[in-house]
Every structure is written in C-alpha cells, then in structure tokens.
Tab-separated table of C-alpha atoms in Angstrom:
chain	number	residue	atom	x	y	z
A	1	UNK	CA	66.091	-1.498	-153.080
A	2	UNK	CA	69.644	0.019	-152.573
A	3	UNK	CA	72.181	-2.392	-151.036
A	4	UNK	CA	72.131	-5.299	-148.889
A	5	UNK	CA	69.917	-4.774	-145.881
A	6	UNK	CA	70.448	-6.071	-142.505
A	7	UNK	CA	68.399	-5.128	-139.526
A	8	UNK	CA	70.150	-5.776	-136.228
A	9	UNK	CA	71.142	-4.549	-132.834
A	10	UNK	CA	74.503	-5.731	-131.732
A	11	UNK	CA	76.056	-5.184	-128.277
A	12	UNK	CA	79.812	-5.549	-128.333
A	13	UNK	CA	82.426	-5.646	-125.653
A	14	UNK	CA	85.248	-3.303	-126.270
A	15	UNK	CA	88.877	-3.757	-125.286
A	16	UNK	CA	90.800	-2.056	-122.563
A	17	UNK	CA	89.475	0.279	-119.966
A	18	UNK	CA	86.421	1.634	-121.682
A	19	UNK	CA	83.649	2.516	-119.259
A	20	UNK	CA	80.787	0.858	-121.120
A	21	UNK	CA	80.174	-2.321	-123.016
A	22	UNK	CA	76.887	-0.999	-124.444
A	23	UNK	CA	78.136	-0.586	-127.917
A	24	UNK	CA	75.938	-0.993	-130.958
A	25	UNK	CA	77.731	-1.971	-134.197
A	26	UNK	CA	76.060	-0.366	-137.220
A	27	UNK	CA	77.738	-1.853	-140.261
A	28	UNK	CA	80.399	-4.136	-141.525
A	29	UNK	CA	82.542	-3.894	-144.707
A	30	UNK	CA	81.207	-6.442	-147.249
A	31	UNK	CA	83.632	-5.796	-150.097
A	32	UNK	CA	86.492	-7.964	-151.303
A	33	UNK	CA	88.014	-5.744	-154.067
A	34	UNK	CA	91.771	-5.580	-154.157
A	35	UNK	CA	91.989	-1.833	-153.986
A	36	UNK	CA	90.738	-1.497	-150.448
A	37	UNK	CA	91.921	-2.164	-146.944
A	38	UNK	CA	89.199	-4.517	-145.851
A	39	UNK	CA	87.112	-4.676	-142.696
A	40	UNK	CA	87.439	-0.895	-142.492
A	41	UNK	CA	84.765	1.783	-142.082
A	42	UNK	CA	85.580	5.386	-141.255
A	43	UNK	CA	84.330	8.966	-140.986
A	44	UNK	CA	80.632	8.933	-140.225
A	45	UNK	CA	78.283	11.884	-140.737
A	46	UNK	CA	74.708	11.804	-139.245
A	47	UNK	CA	71.477	13.558	-138.885
A	48	UNK	CA	68.281	12.898	-136.781
A	49	UNK	CA	64.788	14.033	-137.338
A	50	UNK	CA	62.147	12.777	-134.899
A	51	UNK	CA	62.476	9.049	-134.357
A	52	UNK	CA	64.665	8.605	-137.547
A	53	UNK	CA	68.496	8.698	-137.347
A	54	UNK	CA	70.596	8.346	-140.521
A	55	UNK	CA	74.370	8.003	-140.594
A	56	UNK	CA	76.530	7.602	-143.664
A	57	UNK	CA	80.342	6.630	-143.852
A	58	UNK	CA	83.164	5.371	-146.002
A	59	UNK	CA	83.270	1.595	-146.411
A	60	UNK	CA	86.503	-0.282	-147.417
A	61	UNK	CA	88.997	2.640	-147.118
A	62	UNK	CA	91.322	2.947	-150.106
A	63	UNK	CA	94.854	4.086	-149.411
A	64	UNK	CA	94.754	6.855	-152.116
A	65	UNK	CA	91.493	8.281	-151.084
A	66	UNK	CA	87.824	7.493	-150.139
A	67	UNK	CA	86.252	4.035	-149.793
A	68	UNK	CA	84.861	1.421	-152.133
A	69	UNK	CA	81.426	2.924	-151.390
A	70	UNK	CA	79.405	5.043	-148.926
A	71	UNK	CA	77.487	2.917	-146.515
A	72	UNK	CA	74.468	3.988	-144.428
A	73	UNK	CA	72.692	2.876	-141.284
A	74	UNK	CA	69.293	3.975	-140.358
A	75	UNK	CA	67.109	3.751	-137.249
A	76	UNK	CA	63.327	4.395	-137.470
A	77	UNK	CA	62.691	3.925	-133.782
A	78	UNK	CA	64.956	6.345	-132.107
A	79	UNK	CA	68.099	4.239	-132.006
A	80	UNK	CA	66.542	0.883	-130.865
A	81	UNK	CA	67.167	-1.013	-134.076
A	82	UNK	CA	69.141	-0.224	-137.220
A	83	UNK	CA	69.054	-1.240	-140.927
A	84	UNK	CA	72.180	-0.820	-143.057
A	85	UNK	CA	73.191	-0.808	-146.661
A	86	UNK	CA	75.196	0.893	-149.407
A	87	UNK	CA	74.446	3.761	-151.692
A	88	UNK	CA	73.949	2.703	-155.297
A	89	UNK	CA	75.407	4.111	-158.480
A	90	UNK	CA	78.389	5.856	-156.717
A	91	UNK	CA	81.380	3.657	-157.506
A	92	UNK	CA	82.502	0.816	-159.821
A	93	UNK	CA	82.223	-1.601	-156.930
A	94	UNK	CA	78.413	-1.340	-156.384
A	95	UNK	CA	75.284	-1.159	-158.578
A	96	UNK	CA	76.454	0.623	-161.731
A	97	UNK	CA	78.584	3.503	-160.465
A	98	UNK	CA	81.463	4.753	-162.578
A	99	UNK	CA	83.781	6.313	-159.863
A	100	UNK	CA	86.871	4.648	-158.436
A	101	UNK	CA	85.900	5.579	-154.844
A	102	UNK	CA	83.666	7.849	-152.745
A	103	UNK	CA	84.285	9.933	-149.598
A	104	UNK	CA	82.989	12.741	-147.294
A	105	UNK	CA	79.459	11.654	-146.394
A	106	UNK	CA	77.172	14.251	-144.795
A	107	UNK	CA	73.541	13.823	-143.987
A	108	UNK	CA	70.481	16.148	-143.968
A	109	UNK	CA	66.718	16.008	-143.940
A	110	UNK	CA	64.402	18.246	-145.896
A	111	UNK	CA	61.125	18.431	-143.859
A	112	UNK	CA	59.220	20.280	-146.489
A	113	UNK	CA	59.783	17.740	-149.157
A	114	UNK	CA	60.015	14.712	-146.856
A	115	UNK	CA	63.462	13.778	-148.258
A	116	UNK	CA	66.651	12.414	-146.679
A	117	UNK	CA	69.816	13.543	-148.439
A	118	UNK	CA	73.358	12.145	-148.203
A	119	UNK	CA	75.969	14.420	-149.789
A	120	UNK	CA	79.032	12.573	-151.046
A	121	UNK	CA	82.378	13.125	-152.929
A	122	UNK	CA	82.638	10.700	-155.859
A	123	UNK	CA	86.230	10.271	-156.744
A	124	UNK	CA	87.316	9.727	-160.321
A	125	UNK	CA	89.172	11.843	-162.975
A	126	UNK	CA	87.709	14.809	-161.023
A	127	UNK	CA	86.343	14.712	-157.426
A	128	UNK	CA	82.806	16.125	-157.649
A	129	UNK	CA	79.876	16.653	-155.281
A	130	UNK	CA	76.777	14.408	-155.438
A	131	UNK	CA	73.581	13.932	-153.494
A	132	UNK	CA	71.777	10.587	-152.927
A	133	UNK	CA	68.081	10.999	-152.001
A	134	UNK	CA	65.585	8.850	-149.984
A	135	UNK	CA	61.970	9.301	-148.764
A	136	UNK	CA	62.387	6.809	-146.005
A	137	UNK	CA	66.153	6.673	-145.257
A	138	UNK	CA	66.320	3.056	-146.459
A	139	UNK	CA	65.867	3.088	-150.211
A	140	UNK	CA	68.236	5.427	-152.022
A	141	UNK	CA	68.372	6.977	-155.417
A	142	UNK	CA	71.433	6.972	-157.794
A	143	UNK	CA	73.455	10.076	-157.090
A	144	UNK	CA	72.533	13.518	-158.446
A	145	UNK	CA	75.528	15.756	-159.296
A	146	UNK	CA	75.661	19.098	-157.542
A	147	UNK	CA	78.583	20.144	-159.646
A	148	UNK	CA	79.924	18.402	-162.725
A	149	UNK	CA	82.888	20.726	-163.430
A	150	UNK	CA	84.568	21.977	-160.240
A	151	UNK	CA	87.244	19.842	-158.589
A	152	UNK	CA	85.784	19.455	-155.112
A	153	UNK	CA	86.440	18.395	-151.595
A	154	UNK	CA	85.000	18.369	-148.014
A	155	UNK	CA	81.343	18.838	-148.920
A	156	UNK	CA	78.628	19.358	-146.327
A	157	UNK	CA	74.828	19.732	-146.551
A	158	UNK	CA	71.963	21.299	-144.593
A	159	UNK	CA	68.225	22.185	-145.138
A	160	UNK	CA	65.972	24.907	-144.017
A	161	UNK	CA	63.378	23.129	-141.761
A	162	UNK	CA	61.849	26.181	-140.197
A	163	UNK	CA	58.243	26.475	-141.405
A	164	UNK	CA	58.113	30.218	-140.831
A	165	UNK	CA	61.303	30.889	-142.844
A	166	UNK	CA	60.708	32.549	-146.240
A	167	UNK	CA	63.092	29.918	-147.619
A	168	UNK	CA	61.546	26.885	-145.871
A	169	UNK	CA	62.467	23.698	-147.929
A	170	UNK	CA	65.767	25.191	-149.360
A	171	UNK	CA	68.775	22.935	-149.024
A	172	UNK	CA	72.317	24.079	-149.212
A	173	UNK	CA	75.554	22.095	-150.134
A	174	UNK	CA	78.989	23.529	-149.422
A	175	UNK	CA	82.367	22.385	-150.763
A	176	UNK	CA	85.849	23.756	-151.532
A	177	UNK	CA	87.981	23.328	-154.628
A	178	UNK	CA	91.635	22.248	-154.006
A	179	UNK	CA	92.482	23.050	-157.610
A	180	UNK	CA	91.533	26.632	-156.914
A	181	UNK	CA	93.333	27.025	-153.588
A	182	UNK	CA	90.323	25.689	-151.655
A	183	UNK	CA	87.952	28.451	-152.867
A	184	UNK	CA	84.622	27.763	-151.198
A	185	UNK	CA	81.441	27.234	-153.059
A	186	UNK	CA	77.577	26.925	-152.227
A	187	UNK	CA	74.811	25.503	-154.189
A	188	UNK	CA	71.013	25.601	-153.503
A	189	UNK	CA	68.186	23.182	-154.158
A	190	UNK	CA	64.625	24.071	-153.867
A	191	UNK	CA	63.144	20.650	-154.782
A	192	UNK	CA	64.408	18.215	-152.239
A	193	UNK	CA	67.884	17.766	-153.856
A	194	UNK	CA	66.542	16.684	-157.220
A	195	UNK	CA	68.286	19.585	-158.907
A	196	UNK	CA	70.866	22.051	-157.728
A	197	UNK	CA	71.559	25.620	-158.667
A	198	UNK	CA	74.770	27.352	-159.865
A	199	UNK	CA	77.885	27.174	-157.689
A	200	UNK	CA	78.444	30.464	-155.856
A	201	UNK	CA	81.328	31.937	-153.787
A	202	UNK	CA	81.252	34.365	-150.928
A	203	UNK	CA	81.469	37.994	-151.771
A	204	UNK	CA	85.187	38.107	-150.916
A	205	UNK	CA	85.781	34.676	-152.600
A	206	UNK	CA	87.104	33.248	-149.383
A	207	UNK	CA	89.097	29.996	-149.321
A	208	UNK	CA	88.691	27.552	-146.427
A	209	UNK	CA	87.985	24.013	-145.354
A	210	UNK	CA	85.465	22.139	-143.235
A	211	UNK	CA	82.450	24.371	-144.003
A	212	UNK	CA	79.490	23.663	-141.782
A	213	UNK	CA	76.296	25.412	-143.105
A	214	UNK	CA	73.310	25.843	-140.755
A	215	UNK	CA	70.039	27.832	-141.188
A	216	UNK	CA	68.719	30.197	-138.595
A	217	UNK	CA	64.936	30.461	-137.949
A	218	UNK	CA	64.661	33.587	-140.131
A	219	UNK	CA	66.166	31.739	-143.136
A	220	UNK	CA	69.645	33.117	-142.842
A	221	UNK	CA	72.236	30.554	-143.758
A	222	UNK	CA	75.440	30.588	-141.790
A	223	UNK	CA	78.555	28.781	-143.073
A	224	UNK	CA	81.252	28.481	-140.439
A	225	UNK	CA	84.648	27.110	-141.526
A	226	UNK	CA	88.461	26.994	-140.931
A	227	UNK	CA	90.085	29.775	-142.973
A	228	UNK	CA	93.664	30.004	-144.165
A	229	UNK	CA	94.765	32.766	-141.705
A	230	UNK	CA	94.817	30.483	-138.662
A	231	UNK	CA	91.204	31.456	-137.578
A	232	UNK	CA	87.641	30.095	-137.663
A	233	UNK	CA	85.468	32.242	-139.843
A	234	UNK	CA	81.929	32.422	-141.174
A	235	UNK	CA	79.852	33.874	-144.001
A	236	UNK	CA	76.045	34.205	-144.542
A	237	UNK	CA	73.264	34.427	-147.023
A	238	UNK	CA	70.046	36.301	-146.179
A	239	UNK	CA	68.334	35.710	-149.613
A	240	UNK	CA	68.005	31.931	-149.712
A	241	UNK	CA	71.381	31.394	-151.358
A	242	UNK	CA	70.968	33.838	-154.248
A	243	UNK	CA	74.197	35.497	-153.063
A	244	UNK	CA	76.587	35.181	-150.155
A	245	UNK	CA	78.182	37.847	-148.093
A	246	UNK	CA	81.827	38.383	-147.176
A	247	UNK	CA	83.391	36.345	-144.310
A	248	UNK	CA	83.934	37.495	-140.800
A	249	UNK	CA	86.433	36.098	-138.156
A	250	UNK	CA	85.002	34.011	-135.330
A	251	UNK	CA	88.217	33.479	-133.371
A	252	UNK	CA	91.848	32.549	-133.657
A	253	UNK	CA	92.369	28.750	-133.813
A	254	UNK	CA	95.915	27.626	-133.045
A	255	UNK	CA	96.167	23.728	-132.949
A	256	UNK	CA	98.812	21.116	-132.881
A	257	UNK	CA	99.240	18.068	-135.192
A	258	UNK	CA	98.744	14.832	-133.365
A	259	UNK	CA	101.645	12.489	-132.616
A	260	UNK	CA	101.918	9.032	-134.044
A	261	UNK	CA	101.270	9.761	-137.668
A	262	UNK	CA	97.508	9.941	-137.157
A	263	UNK	CA	95.495	11.622	-139.879
A	264	UNK	CA	93.888	14.466	-137.981
A	265	UNK	CA	92.831	17.522	-139.895
A	266	UNK	CA	91.627	19.796	-137.090
A	267	UNK	CA	88.200	20.310	-138.752
A	268	UNK	CA	85.390	22.180	-137.035
A	269	UNK	CA	81.940	20.962	-136.172
A	270	UNK	CA	78.818	23.054	-135.812
A	271	UNK	CA	75.254	22.466	-134.372
A	272	UNK	CA	72.296	24.647	-133.552
A	273	UNK	CA	69.883	24.663	-130.561
A	274	UNK	CA	66.041	24.730	-130.932
A	275	UNK	CA	66.122	28.588	-130.510
A	276	UNK	CA	68.598	29.288	-133.263
A	277	UNK	CA	71.890	29.638	-131.364
A	278	UNK	CA	74.756	28.163	-133.351
A	279	UNK	CA	77.665	26.491	-131.539
A	280	UNK	CA	80.768	26.154	-133.646
A	281	UNK	CA	83.513	24.015	-132.187
A	282	UNK	CA	87.089	22.973	-133.061
A	283	UNK	CA	90.401	21.509	-131.649
A	284	UNK	CA	92.440	24.370	-130.171
A	285	UNK	CA	95.764	24.514	-128.236
A	286	UNK	CA	95.297	28.192	-127.230
A	287	UNK	CA	94.582	27.300	-123.600
A	288	UNK	CA	97.788	25.309	-123.139
A	289	UNK	CA	101.138	26.847	-122.694
A	290	UNK	CA	103.380	26.125	-125.646
A	291	UNK	CA	100.455	24.588	-127.614
A	292	UNK	CA	101.188	21.346	-125.741
A	293	UNK	CA	97.811	19.728	-126.317
A	294	UNK	CA	94.450	20.498	-127.953
A	295	UNK	CA	91.206	21.076	-126.128
A	296	UNK	CA	87.844	21.277	-127.828
A	297	UNK	CA	86.646	24.847	-127.836
A	298	UNK	CA	83.571	26.563	-129.210
A	299	UNK	CA	82.018	30.001	-129.911
A	300	UNK	CA	78.266	30.790	-130.230
A	301	UNK	CA	76.254	33.126	-132.503
A	302	UNK	CA	72.592	34.001	-133.144
A	303	UNK	CA	73.187	35.754	-136.442
A	304	UNK	CA	76.357	34.349	-138.010
A	305	UNK	CA	78.134	37.721	-137.896
A	306	UNK	CA	78.703	38.389	-134.138
A	307	UNK	CA	80.362	35.580	-132.224
A	308	UNK	CA	81.206	35.001	-128.545
A	309	UNK	CA	84.704	34.695	-127.251
A	310	UNK	CA	85.761	31.020	-127.513
A	311	UNK	CA	85.203	28.809	-124.471
A	312	UNK	CA	86.825	25.534	-123.594
A	313	UNK	CA	84.985	22.310	-123.019
A	314	UNK	CA	86.381	21.105	-119.668
A	315	UNK	CA	86.944	17.448	-120.517
A	316	UNK	CA	90.263	17.520	-118.721
A	317	UNK	CA	92.150	20.128	-116.772
A	318	UNK	CA	94.522	22.436	-118.827
A	319	UNK	CA	97.290	21.059	-116.668
A	320	UNK	CA	96.688	17.511	-117.986
A	321	UNK	CA	98.610	15.758	-120.777
A	322	UNK	CA	95.422	14.767	-122.631
A	323	UNK	CA	95.232	15.639	-126.315
A	324	UNK	CA	91.588	16.094	-127.698
A	325	UNK	CA	90.999	16.207	-131.496
A	326	UNK	CA	88.662	14.643	-134.093
A	327	UNK	CA	85.177	15.395	-132.795
A	328	UNK	CA	81.492	15.861	-133.498
A	329	UNK	CA	79.179	18.225	-131.777
A	330	UNK	CA	75.306	17.741	-131.473
A	331	UNK	CA	72.471	19.506	-129.742
A	332	UNK	CA	68.985	18.255	-128.849
A	333	UNK	CA	66.739	20.474	-131.203
A	334	UNK	CA	63.947	20.436	-128.551
A	335	UNK	CA	66.155	22.371	-126.118
A	336	UNK	CA	67.502	25.893	-126.257
A	337	UNK	CA	69.303	28.719	-124.431
A	338	UNK	CA	70.237	28.061	-120.791
A	339	UNK	CA	68.760	24.543	-121.010
A	340	UNK	CA	70.183	23.486	-124.260
A	341	UNK	CA	71.356	19.840	-124.195
A	342	UNK	CA	74.751	19.386	-125.929
A	343	UNK	CA	76.659	16.212	-126.678
A	344	UNK	CA	80.259	16.097	-127.865
A	345	UNK	CA	81.908	12.898	-129.147
A	346	UNK	CA	85.732	13.126	-129.556
A	347	UNK	CA	88.939	11.154	-129.858
A	348	UNK	CA	91.865	11.602	-127.515
A	349	UNK	CA	95.308	10.542	-126.430
A	350	UNK	CA	95.785	10.239	-122.682
A	351	UNK	CA	99.319	11.488	-123.347
A	352	UNK	CA	99.560	13.878	-126.310
A	353	UNK	CA	103.315	13.713	-126.360
A	354	UNK	CA	103.215	10.014	-127.301
A	355	UNK	CA	105.616	9.856	-130.191
A	356	UNK	CA	105.141	6.623	-132.043
A	357	UNK	CA	103.508	4.840	-129.035
A	358	UNK	CA	100.063	6.470	-128.932
A	359	UNK	CA	96.888	5.069	-127.415
A	360	UNK	CA	93.755	6.193	-129.325
A	361	UNK	CA	90.486	6.478	-127.346
A	362	UNK	CA	86.957	7.615	-127.899
A	363	UNK	CA	85.207	9.961	-125.425
A	364	UNK	CA	81.853	11.547	-124.928
A	365	UNK	CA	80.631	14.397	-122.670
A	366	UNK	CA	77.416	16.353	-122.297
A	367	UNK	CA	76.104	19.724	-121.071
A	368	UNK	CA	72.538	20.200	-119.914
A	369	UNK	CA	72.710	24.019	-119.635
A	370	UNK	CA	73.901	25.383	-122.910
A	371	UNK	CA	77.606	24.815	-122.197
A	372	UNK	CA	77.751	26.589	-118.805
A	373	UNK	CA	78.776	23.256	-117.055
A	374	UNK	CA	79.652	19.794	-118.290
A	375	UNK	CA	79.251	16.292	-117.099
A	376	UNK	CA	82.141	14.101	-116.284
A	377	UNK	CA	83.418	12.455	-119.549
A	378	UNK	CA	82.699	8.925	-120.469
A	379	UNK	CA	85.242	6.780	-122.343
A	380	UNK	CA	83.368	4.907	-125.046
A	381	UNK	CA	86.231	2.948	-126.798
A	382	UNK	CA	89.812	2.042	-126.737
A	383	UNK	CA	92.627	1.997	-126.035
A	384	UNK	CA	93.515	1.305	-129.755
A	385	UNK	CA	96.877	1.073	-131.400
A	386	UNK	CA	97.260	3.202	-134.517
A	387	UNK	CA	98.345	0.121	-136.460
A	388	UNK	CA	94.831	-1.112	-136.206
A	389	UNK	CA	93.666	1.767	-138.525
A	390	UNK	CA	93.773	1.732	-142.339
A	391	UNK	CA	96.621	3.714	-143.825
A	392	UNK	CA	96.565	6.727	-146.161
A	393	UNK	CA	98.988	9.091	-147.747
A	394	UNK	CA	98.606	11.404	-144.713
A	395	UNK	CA	98.669	8.818	-141.934
A	396	UNK	CA	96.523	6.197	-140.178
A	397	UNK	CA	92.831	7.079	-140.468
A	398	UNK	CA	89.909	6.708	-138.116
A	399	UNK	CA	88.067	9.858	-139.415
A	400	UNK	CA	88.446	13.474	-140.424
A	401	UNK	CA	85.209	14.127	-138.450
A	402	UNK	CA	82.740	12.192	-136.415
A	403	UNK	CA	79.152	12.856	-135.261
A	404	UNK	CA	76.655	13.316	-132.425
A	405	UNK	CA	72.928	13.401	-132.900
A	406	UNK	CA	69.859	13.494	-130.618
A	407	UNK	CA	66.604	11.619	-130.862
A	408	UNK	CA	63.897	11.760	-128.188
A	409	UNK	CA	66.189	13.543	-125.884
A	410	UNK	CA	68.914	10.906	-126.040
A	411	UNK	CA	72.375	11.611	-127.318
A	412	UNK	CA	73.885	9.219	-129.903
A	413	UNK	CA	77.659	9.635	-130.591
A	414	UNK	CA	78.446	7.851	-133.830
A	415	UNK	CA	82.136	6.951	-134.443
A	416	UNK	CA	84.609	4.441	-136.028
A	417	UNK	CA	86.185	1.992	-133.557
A	418	UNK	CA	89.115	-0.393	-134.178
A	419	UNK	CA	90.062	-3.747	-132.649
A	420	UNK	CA	93.233	-5.821	-133.033
A	421	UNK	CA	93.521	-8.140	-136.064
A	422	UNK	CA	92.497	-11.734	-135.518
A	423	UNK	CA	94.519	-13.297	-138.262
A	424	UNK	CA	96.956	-12.323	-141.075
A	425	UNK	CA	94.120	-12.612	-143.507
A	426	UNK	CA	92.140	-10.011	-141.550
A	427	UNK	CA	94.530	-7.150	-140.889
A	428	UNK	CA	91.774	-4.777	-139.811
A	429	UNK	CA	88.671	-4.779	-137.733
A	430	UNK	CA	87.248	-1.258	-137.806
A	431	UNK	CA	83.531	-0.507	-138.050
A	432	UNK	CA	80.991	2.232	-137.315
A	433	UNK	CA	79.440	2.105	-133.823
A	434	UNK	CA	77.101	4.027	-131.705
A	435	UNK	CA	75.834	3.616	-128.146
A	436	UNK	CA	72.531	2.405	-126.709
A	437	UNK	CA	71.272	5.714	-125.415
A	438	UNK	CA	74.487	7.407	-124.526
A	439	UNK	CA	72.795	10.003	-122.400
A	440	UNK	CA	71.955	7.184	-119.966
A	441	UNK	CA	75.736	6.385	-119.643
A	442	UNK	CA	76.798	9.809	-118.398
A	443	UNK	CA	78.116	9.288	-114.849
A	444	UNK	CA	75.382	9.952	-112.369
A	445	UNK	CA	77.574	11.449	-109.768
A	446	UNK	CA	76.110	14.972	-109.868
A	447	UNK	CA	79.444	16.467	-110.775
A	448	UNK	CA	79.352	19.398	-113.152
A	449	UNK	CA	82.447	21.154	-114.410
A	450	UNK	CA	82.756	24.736	-115.729
A	451	UNK	CA	85.596	26.287	-117.717
A	452	UNK	CA	84.200	29.759	-117.528
A	453	UNK	CA	87.314	31.030	-115.767
A	454	UNK	CA	89.726	29.535	-118.206
A	455	UNK	CA	91.404	32.021	-120.537
A	456	UNK	CA	93.544	31.505	-123.649
A	457	UNK	CA	97.289	31.803	-123.003
A	458	UNK	CA	98.533	34.943	-124.776
A	459	UNK	CA	100.766	34.366	-127.810
A	460	UNK	CA	100.177	30.620	-128.290
A	461	UNK	CA	100.926	29.600	-131.865
A	462	UNK	CA	99.765	26.503	-133.498
A	463	UNK	CA	102.157	23.730	-134.694
A	464	UNK	CA	99.857	22.102	-137.314
A	465	UNK	CA	101.600	22.405	-140.696
A	466	UNK	CA	99.550	22.931	-143.817
A	467	UNK	CA	101.369	21.560	-146.854
A	468	UNK	CA	98.668	20.301	-149.125
A	469	UNK	CA	95.193	21.546	-150.113
A	470	UNK	CA	94.022	17.939	-149.641
A	471	UNK	CA	94.976	15.274	-147.063
A	472	UNK	CA	95.443	12.649	-149.754
A	473	UNK	CA	98.355	14.712	-151.071
A	474	UNK	CA	97.042	15.416	-154.548
A	475	UNK	CA	97.249	19.196	-154.441
A	476	UNK	CA	100.506	20.464	-152.966
A	477	UNK	CA	100.729	24.129	-151.807
A	478	UNK	CA	103.579	26.007	-153.435
A	479	UNK	CA	106.163	27.217	-150.879
A	480	UNK	CA	105.681	30.875	-149.861
A	481	UNK	CA	101.937	31.003	-150.642
A	482	UNK	CA	100.604	30.214	-147.144
A	483	UNK	CA	100.649	33.121	-144.699
A	484	UNK	CA	100.417	30.948	-141.493
A	485	UNK	CA	100.391	27.217	-140.528
A	486	UNK	CA	96.864	25.990	-140.844
A	487	UNK	CA	94.897	22.815	-141.085
A	488	UNK	CA	94.960	20.861	-144.406
A	489	UNK	CA	91.976	20.092	-146.674
A	490	UNK	CA	91.087	16.420	-147.242
A	491	UNK	CA	89.199	13.692	-149.092
C-alpha cells in the first residue's frame, strides 16, 4: 500500500466573498522536513475515467523546486468521497526514494491495460521523467523512469483510449529539456507504462514548453504547446509515435506577466470532446488594448494541423480590469460538437494593475454548447493575499497549471487554495480542493454570454519576459538568443 490513506469528504468555508462554501478538501501536507515550506500543496493535474477521478500534486513545496513528494487523491464514486496518499519511491522523504524533490504531476488512464498513470519529474542531480502505475488509483508502484539521461522539465502524459484506433493502448509522455534550450521530446509505451521507448523529437526539432498531448479517434497524436516565437503551436504523429512531424503555428499568444510577484508561467491547457475536437487554451492579452490584462482564449482543431482563429472566453468584458491567468480546461467526454460541455477553472485578479497589493481569487465557468456561449462565472475561492503562498525563486506559487475534469456529467475544478496563517508556527495553510459537483453551482439565471464578436486588437505585443529556461532559475538564457518575449519554462 502506497502512503497513508485517509478517506473523507470535507466541506470547508472559504474566506471573503466567494460564492460557495461547498468546497471539498482533498489532502493535507503531512511532512515535517526542514527543506519544505509546510502546510503547502500546489499544482494539481487530474484525469477522470467513468466514476474514477485521480488528481496528483506537489506536497510540501520546496523553495528551490518541487515538493517533498507527489500526493494523490482518488475518488471511485464520481467525486462523492476521496482517498488520498503519497507516491512511494520518488523522494528521500518517503518510502525509499533517492531524489531531493518531485514536481510536475500529470495523470492519465490506459483503458486497454486498465492502468492509471501519474507522470512526475523527480528532481536530483538531473531532473528526469518518471511514471507511477496503479490498477485501481489507490495502490501505486515505485516510479518507472521514462528517461534516465535527458535533463527534463514540464512533462505531460496521455493514452490512446479509442478502441478502433490502430494504436489503441499506446501511451505518450512529453517533456522538454532546459539544458538543450527546451528541445521537446516524446516517448511511447505500449504496455501500460511499464516500459518506455526512445526519446524522439519533432521533425524540425522544435523547442517549447507546456506540451499537452492528446489522441484523436484515428490514433493521431497531437501535441500542442507554447513555442519560443510568441505563438502557440502543435505537431503530430500519425504512426503511433514512431516518428513526429514538424510543428505548425496555431495562433499568436501575447500575454502579460502578473503583478505582485506571482509565479505565473502562461502555460496552455488542452482538452478534447467526445467526437475528437481538440480545444487548446491559454492566457492572452491580445483582446486588450496595450496588453492591459489577460483573457483566457482558445483555438480548436480536428486534425492537429488546421486550427480555428482564437476565441475569447467571455469571463469578463474586455473593458474590465480583471486579469485571468493560471487555468485548466476540461470537457465532458460524453459530449461533442455543438453540445460539448466545457469547464474552465482559472485564477484571477479583479484588478490586474495591482502592484504589490494583489487579491488572488479562483473562478470557474462552463459552456454547454461547444464554446458558443458561456455561463456566468462562479467565484470558488479567495480573496487570498500572495503572502499566504509558498515562495520560490520565481515568485509566490499557487500553481503553474490547474485542472478541470468531468465525471457523470459533472464538472470538477481541482485547484490549490490558501488561507491566512493561524500562528507563527504555521505560516502557510494551502491545500488542494475541489467542489462538490461544480456544475450544480453554475448560476441558474439563464444568462449565456458570447464573445463571438470580439476581435483581437491589432499590434498588441506581450509583456511577459522570458529570462530562464526554467522558472526555478537553474538555466538562464544567454542575452541575444531569444527572438521575442515569451513564457518561461518551469519545474
């Protein structure tokens, strides 16, 4: 059995003006090691398959990178109850690991082999990519290395769960290498993550960050990511990962860095509906004059090569001062096309130009018609002061990404939420939360908002400055080697 296990359902009352007290706390930092900032959990990834939801996240954030371990929380009954624990064999702090920290948890399910997979980034002399395996989402194996030689960052994982696909049962892990200028790699497993094939680059050896692989019904793998030319891009494999094509541009992606010293990397998020349409989303200031604030925007594709013009999620009017950033997009896999059910969890500042007096909040919004219209947004958490968040080389951290999944037609945003300290001995109170059936919390006012008429402002340039290949400032970029400002990579 991997980790301490605790089955619970906890409703919590959140501070300030949040519109719901229906929070469910999923975990709590159990460590006492001196290296960590305790009572902190950050950066959840998640996946749902049927009634089972698995989320994984950093526990006990360490200033220099990663957490003391990767925690997980699993629901076997569609989000009614949860069981949590820690992944064994990753770090020196838990069950025989040899690494000093672990980061970047991403979750997938392999339906052919009946295997849950959590991809992680063990941090040691080199940062590598590993996979923990479980047949039930509760008992986890020691990690299997995907690469043992390539300095790695910002891994992600997906599996081909289409029974008619010629590559049904293949799983794909993506990462980039800061030591090689964030050259992007892919590796393929055909046995439920027990072994992994050789690391392969795209045909044009593209560099980028935040890769989000997804598999189309015909078995084509689409890897969308943020490139180093100020755009969102994608590349594909049509032969089960034997080789990878050259990248294509999705759209320009100007964005602003958030005020207050918040660690916010501007990473994309991708999800696919039940018919095979991919939605790729990211923070973007292109709809605001002077790049004054970010919106969340998205583009869609059915083949990974041809993408729609980017569209804005109408969380707030473009005339507002609200800045939207770290986010996670999810889609109900039992819906598609004009009735696709989308959910978007995101963080925001009510006033983006907040200097050193910023108020961090968590929001959620849904679309019931494939993004044509959106519900009124719901505030799930906050306001929180940034001093309530653990610190890193690159600012106060709540996450580099967050998550939304669907089970039985219900949306579950999964996010880190911080509270004020209760004593000098407990400087932080930040844990991973979800909502008890978030879809039920959408305002039932019948209002639906469209941004179909909103157009990007010509000539808007991003203000986010890219200075390091990683957000923990281990790999500085030499002056003169970056063509345009862009988002940084991160651990």
